[in-house]
Every structure is written in C-alpha cells, then in structure tokens.
XYZ file of C-alpha atoms in Angstrom:
327
model
C 21.697 -22.601 8.833
C 21.465 -19.552 7.528
C 18.632 -16.540 8.030
C 17.005 -15.345 5.564
C 17.038 -11.844 4.121
C 14.596 -9.434 2.935
C 14.980 -5.756 1.347
C 11.647 -3.391 1.607
C 11.678 -0.973 -0.371
C 9.151 1.300 1.117
C 10.240 0.371 4.863
C 9.314 3.447 6.242
C 5.562 3.482 4.650
C 2.734 2.123 6.271
C 2.807 -1.655 3.866
C 6.410 -1.075 4.531
C 6.785 -1.373 8.238
C 4.173 -4.027 8.562
C 6.077 -5.820 6.718
C 9.240 -5.566 8.355
C 7.262 -6.474 11.211
C 5.564 -9.818 10.290
C 9.107 -10.820 8.488
C 11.719 -10.099 11.481
C 8.802 -12.115 13.128
C 9.451 -14.888 11.097
C 13.127 -14.496 11.957
C 14.778 -12.720 8.584
C 17.121 -10.274 8.082
C 15.496 -7.050 7.261
C 16.850 -4.059 5.187
C 14.981 -1.620 4.839
C 15.461 1.218 1.709
C 15.683 4.661 2.180
C 16.363 7.868 0.259
C 18.595 10.072 1.280
C 15.783 13.480 2.673
C 15.886 15.320 4.552
C 12.784 14.906 5.747
C 12.374 11.125 5.497
C 10.244 10.147 8.470
C 10.740 6.615 10.384
C 8.331 7.300 12.995
C 7.203 4.079 11.711
C 9.014 1.671 12.201
C 10.671 3.483 15.285
C 9.820 0.566 17.433
C 12.341 -2.387 15.139
C 14.604 0.304 13.869
C 16.852 -1.311 15.837
C 16.222 -4.018 13.953
C 16.338 -4.119 11.013
C 19.649 -2.974 8.749
C 18.835 0.753 6.767
C 20.482 1.786 3.602
C 21.042 4.494 1.572
C 18.882 3.756 -1.859
C 16.754 5.418 -4.536
C 14.558 3.755 -7.172
C 15.444 7.441 -9.772
C 19.167 5.573 -9.579
C 19.887 2.040 -10.805
C 23.031 2.041 -9.715
C 23.191 2.365 -6.071
C 20.484 -0.434 -6.714
C 22.638 -2.438 -8.305
C 25.073 -1.019 -5.166
C 22.405 -2.106 -2.260
C 21.402 -5.872 -3.577
C 25.179 -6.312 -3.997
C 26.387 -5.347 -0.641
C 23.726 -7.375 0.867
C 22.676 -10.210 -1.635
C 18.625 -10.563 -0.281
C 17.260 -14.096 -1.283
C 13.255 -11.483 -0.702
C 12.790 -8.386 -2.857
C 9.669 -6.383 -1.832
C 8.909 -3.580 -4.021
C 6.796 -0.489 -2.221
C 8.697 1.843 -2.740
C 6.279 4.480 -4.770
C 4.708 7.441 -5.268
C 1.677 6.172 -4.049
C -1.115 8.831 -3.744
C -3.177 9.101 -7.237
C -4.066 12.706 -6.988
C -0.141 13.926 -6.646
C -0.238 12.337 -9.747
C -2.767 14.263 -11.511
C 0.217 17.447 -10.157
C 3.460 15.253 -10.678
C 2.527 12.463 -13.202
C 6.300 12.846 -14.619
C 7.690 12.904 -11.215
C 5.205 9.624 -10.910
C 5.712 7.848 -14.020
C 9.627 8.208 -12.883
C 8.987 6.475 -9.498
C 7.088 4.622 -9.580
C 6.494 3.190 -12.902
C 10.605 3.179 -14.706
C 11.667 2.582 -10.601
C 10.605 -0.849 -10.784
C 12.482 -1.350 -14.316
C 15.772 -0.335 -12.723
C 14.858 -2.842 -9.795
C 14.483 -5.728 -11.879
C 17.196 -4.966 -14.163
C 19.906 -4.611 -10.768
C 18.206 -8.898 -9.324
C 18.996 -9.424 -13.341
C 22.937 -8.465 -12.956
C 23.328 -8.878 -9.655
C 21.699 -12.297 -9.360
C 18.278 -13.356 -11.019
C 17.791 -15.697 -8.213
C 16.199 -13.055 -5.384
C 12.695 -14.172 -5.493
C 10.668 -10.205 -5.905
C 7.151 -9.022 -4.689
C 5.765 -5.781 -6.982
C 3.303 -4.002 -5.445
C 0.257 -3.223 -8.166
C -3.190 -1.933 -6.897
C -6.940 -2.832 -7.923
C -6.386 0.985 -9.998
C -5.678 -0.609 -12.612
C -8.778 -1.309 -13.450
C -9.746 1.646 -12.916
C -12.532 2.213 -15.363
C -14.111 -1.100 -14.734
C -14.505 -3.230 -16.869
C -15.939 -6.505 -14.987
C -17.703 -5.951 -11.312
C -15.766 -8.503 -9.230
C -12.106 -7.444 -10.794
C -10.000 -11.160 -10.618
C -6.416 -11.215 -12.171
C -7.945 -11.834 -15.409
C -9.788 -7.716 -15.339
C -8.814 -6.137 -18.589
C -7.059 -3.255 -17.030
C -8.725 0.933 -17.253
C -6.827 3.243 -15.428
C -7.321 7.040 -14.409
C -4.954 8.248 -13.575
C -1.334 9.110 -13.463
C -0.210 6.873 -10.955
C -2.818 3.815 -11.846
C -1.515 4.197 -15.462
C 2.526 4.236 -14.109
C 1.269 0.154 -11.750
C 0.301 -0.401 -15.203
C 3.803 -0.577 -16.641
C 5.328 -1.655 -12.835
C 3.428 -4.305 -13.227
C 3.274 -5.539 -16.856
C 7.336 -5.327 -17.147
C 7.118 -7.426 -14.359
C 6.201 -9.631 -16.055
C 8.002 -9.245 -18.560
C 10.917 -9.708 -16.476
C 9.573 -12.981 -15.281
C 8.958 -14.125 -19.111
C 12.238 -12.916 -20.214
C 14.636 -13.862 -17.239
C 12.565 -16.002 -15.919
C 12.784 -14.849 -13.025
C 10.709 -15.664 -9.917
C 9.704 -12.598 -9.675
C 5.600 -11.797 -8.781
C 2.963 -8.817 -8.036
C 0.122 -8.317 -5.405
C -3.139 -6.039 -7.071
C -4.438 -4.732 -3.152
C -7.305 -2.973 -3.093
C -7.080 -0.312 -0.106
C -5.873 -1.672 2.745
C -5.616 0.601 5.808
C -4.496 1.171 9.238
C -3.417 3.844 11.867
C -0.189 4.084 10.355
C -1.668 5.131 6.891
C -1.195 9.215 5.195
C -3.268 11.121 6.803
C -3.237 12.055 2.268
C -5.487 9.283 2.428
C -9.210 9.351 2.926
C -10.606 6.697 5.413
C -7.128 8.320 7.762
C -8.108 11.515 6.470
C -12.244 10.581 7.762
C -10.204 9.160 11.285
C -8.059 11.637 11.497
C -10.830 14.619 11.180
C -13.558 12.221 13.311
C -11.198 12.365 16.714
C -10.488 16.494 15.896
C -13.832 16.819 16.161
C -15.346 14.425 18.685
C -11.772 15.791 20.062
C -14.229 19.699 20.416
C -10.780 20.763 17.700
C -12.649 21.061 14.587
C -16.260 21.572 13.383
C -16.096 19.815 9.766
C -14.791 17.406 7.736
C -14.680 18.122 4.078
C -14.576 14.902 1.793
C -15.079 14.559 -2.001
C -17.041 12.199 -3.398
C -18.709 10.978 -0.442
C -21.062 7.767 -3.387
C -16.706 6.789 -4.285
C -16.960 2.581 -3.356
C -13.587 0.705 -2.915
C -12.673 -2.911 -1.017
C -11.245 -2.206 2.672
C -9.013 -3.779 4.287
C -6.327 -4.260 6.568
C -2.580 -3.223 5.808
C -1.092 -5.861 8.249
C -3.388 -8.943 7.279
C -2.862 -7.778 3.195
C 1.847 -7.953 3.640
C 0.723 -11.379 4.242
C 0.121 -12.541 1.481
C 3.125 -10.789 0.234
C 5.659 -13.231 1.673
C 3.340 -15.923 0.972
C 3.516 -15.239 -3.101
C 7.376 -15.156 -2.193
C 7.180 -18.716 -1.021
C 5.004 -20.276 -3.946
C 6.795 -23.216 -6.527
C 6.183 -20.634 -9.169
C 6.099 -17.105 -9.238
C 2.503 -16.054 -9.705
C -0.155 -13.351 -9.477
C -2.841 -12.513 -7.417
C -5.713 -9.640 -6.596
C -5.873 -9.173 -1.909
C -8.478 -7.438 -1.378
C -11.338 -8.831 1.014
C -14.681 -8.922 -1.468
C -16.658 -5.995 0.283
C -17.202 -3.278 -1.202
C -18.035 0.096 1.138
C -18.705 4.010 0.302
C -17.093 6.377 1.109
C -19.698 7.582 2.576
C -20.737 4.622 4.415
C -16.950 4.837 5.743
C -17.710 8.315 7.577
C -20.829 6.815 9.440
C -19.354 3.491 10.800
C -16.423 6.112 11.698
C -18.841 9.088 13.097
C -20.707 6.606 14.544
C -17.782 4.113 16.857
C -17.890 7.780 19.122
C -22.193 8.569 19.378
C -21.765 11.212 16.187
C -23.640 11.648 12.881
C -21.678 13.059 9.955
C -24.067 14.410 8.134
C -23.860 17.331 11.448
C -19.545 17.850 10.176
C -18.501 16.327 6.632
C -18.673 18.638 3.727
C -18.299 17.465 0.124
C -15.648 19.779 -1.856
C -14.977 19.800 -4.997
C -11.185 20.853 -4.601
C -12.081 17.080 -3.105
C -12.834 15.281 -6.910
C -10.450 13.268 -9.071
C -10.638 14.698 -12.544
C -11.282 11.164 -13.219
C -12.746 9.737 -11.253
C -12.704 5.224 -9.996
C -16.294 4.631 -8.937
C -16.349 0.858 -8.081
C -13.815 -1.834 -7.285
C -14.321 -4.716 -5.002
C -12.028 -7.257 -5.923
C -11.539 -11.652 -6.057
C -9.560 -12.833 -3.560
C -10.812 -16.724 -4.612
C -6.952 -16.955 -5.903
C -4.910 -16.035 -2.893
C -7.189 -17.776 -0.905
C -6.814 -21.320 -3.015
C -3.545 -21.242 -3.477
C -2.019 -19.091 -0.273
C -4.100 -20.026 1.591
C -5.296 -16.507 2.781
C -7.590 -14.420 4.398
C -8.500 -11.212 4.502
C -9.528 -10.974 9.101
C -10.176 -7.931 10.198
C -13.289 -6.785 8.534
C -14.430 -3.202 6.952
C -16.329 -2.059 10.988
C -13.369 -3.533 12.752
C -10.694 -1.341 10.913
C -12.380 1.869 10.556
C -12.845 1.294 14.400
C -9.134 0.839 14.575
C -8.265 3.728 12.747
C -10.311 6.466 14.630
C -9.946 4.478 18.748
C -5.536 4.846 16.797
C -6.423 8.790 16.697
C -8.218 9.327 19.624
C -5.131 8.429 21.195
C -2.814 9.496 19.358
C -4.434 13.124 19.408
C -4.754 13.216 23.207
C -1.821 11.795 22.906
C 0.132 15.441 21.977
C -2.008 16.763 24.493
C -1.552 15.352 27.800
C 2.470 16.222 26.429
C 0.987 20.423 26.138
C 0.332 20.151 30.889
C-alpha cells in the first residue's frame, strides 16, 4: 500500500512543524512548501528536515502551487502559511490580504485544476470573531473581525466554503483559538512573556513591556491542536470546527503564572506600554469545542498552566544553553 502524502504550506512555522511530526509518526510522506528567501528559518524543523521533502512555492504565485501539486500529487493539503501576526497586519494590510486571503484562493484553484480529489485544510482563526456577538463562540457565531489579519482570514474561510459548495471539494476550516508552544514566534504575547520571564530570572533584563493586560484569550498547546487538523481530513464529509480549550485567561493571568513559575511577582516587572495596544482591540475570545469533541473525538491534553510552565522552562533552557555556549 502506498504511503499517504501530505503537503504543508508554512511547514517552518510553529503549527507546520508540529503537524509534520504528527504526520511522519502516522507514516505519511511529508512535502513542505517554503518561499524562496534569504532569511528562511528551518530551526523548528531541523530535527526532522532529513525526513521531509522541501519544495519552493509561494501563496502569491499560483503557478508555483500548481507545479508543486502536479509534481508531488498529495492526498492532503494543509494550508498553514499566512502573514499571521495581527499587529503587523495593521502596518502591512495589503500584503496581509494578498497572502492570507487571496493566497487561499490561489491554492484552492490549483487543487481544483490539478486534482479535485485532494483533501484540503484551511487554517482559520478565532480572530475572525473579533468583536464577539456571543460568548462562547461556536461554528455558527457571526464574524466581526477587528484587524486586517482577521478580515483576510474571514475571506480565506469563506472562499474555502465556497469551493466546497461550488466544486464539491473536500475542503474544511479549523477555527483555531490561540495556541502557543516553545516554538511560538517572539512577536506573539505568550512567547514574549515566557521569553521575558526567562531573561528577567537570569538577570538579563529588568522589565517586560506589554500592551493590554486585560485582553482575554482561549489558549491551548499547538501540539494538541494539529491533531484536530488531521482528524478533520479523515472524516467522510468535510465540515468546519472550532478548536479551543473552552477556557479563557487574561494576559494578566498569563503573566502571573509565568512569573510565579520562577518565584517572581509579575507586578514588579511588567509595564503597560500604549505602543503595544491595537488600534481596534479584541477583548474576549473563548471557544466552544463541543462539535470537535463529539465529531472528531478530539480533546486538548495540555492545560493552560502546563503550557505556560512548558514555555518558561523551554526559554530558560534556550537562554542558559546560549550562555554556556559562550563560555
């Protein structure tokens, strides 16, 4: 029996690296699409780089995606590539739209043209809910995005549904709420906090400057959430799912847990800085994962406190490892 083959866009990112690990463990042949760039960072997949096939492609260029799909004939395509930082989307709204919105259309069109039997996963986001219409948010909650990133993701979500209904593609979206890990980029608040705590604990910094401490999010562990992505593409019929913990925590609580993990009081080190406030804030996001639980059999395995401790410990190891390397 031939091995199943999966294509992951954004394989060098947090979610892409965890998904690649999961699929390799399940016996898949994994193809990773990467943009040609002088600054491509393979750090997150360095430990599995010899087990995956990396190919050049870009969501801005439909031709390159047609070539990748035609050459490698994946059974499944996971679209995890995007301009995915909310704050950056305010400064680069057009690029965000080209990549995060229209990029989805280009990829879906490539699948439609080359092989419409491919199963497609689109990475949607809780940021689509924005100014929330109800709490908690479900698959039926209306969207009111509050950033160019959220707006672009709404487009990506609806175009996926449109291709499913128009061309009978197996195309589904996972509406993932916040999910972090030690592989999270430093521009995201949970990693900014864990890295800042490690620096302060080691005496390499004296303060951590953050934006809105009262913003509330539903946080989980990225390694748990990629399992839900895979489960979606194993269904008999495509559907969209909220993937979340069902709990909400403030940035303030994140700080309290992270600093407390190393025996410090966050109030001694955290300063609110208006430069980090968003032009339009999203105040409260919390998802209802009931459909994922009942239909996919999916449950998050890692608690918020466990995630925070994991990230702080990883950053302490990272920074002390660097220090040892210098001596």
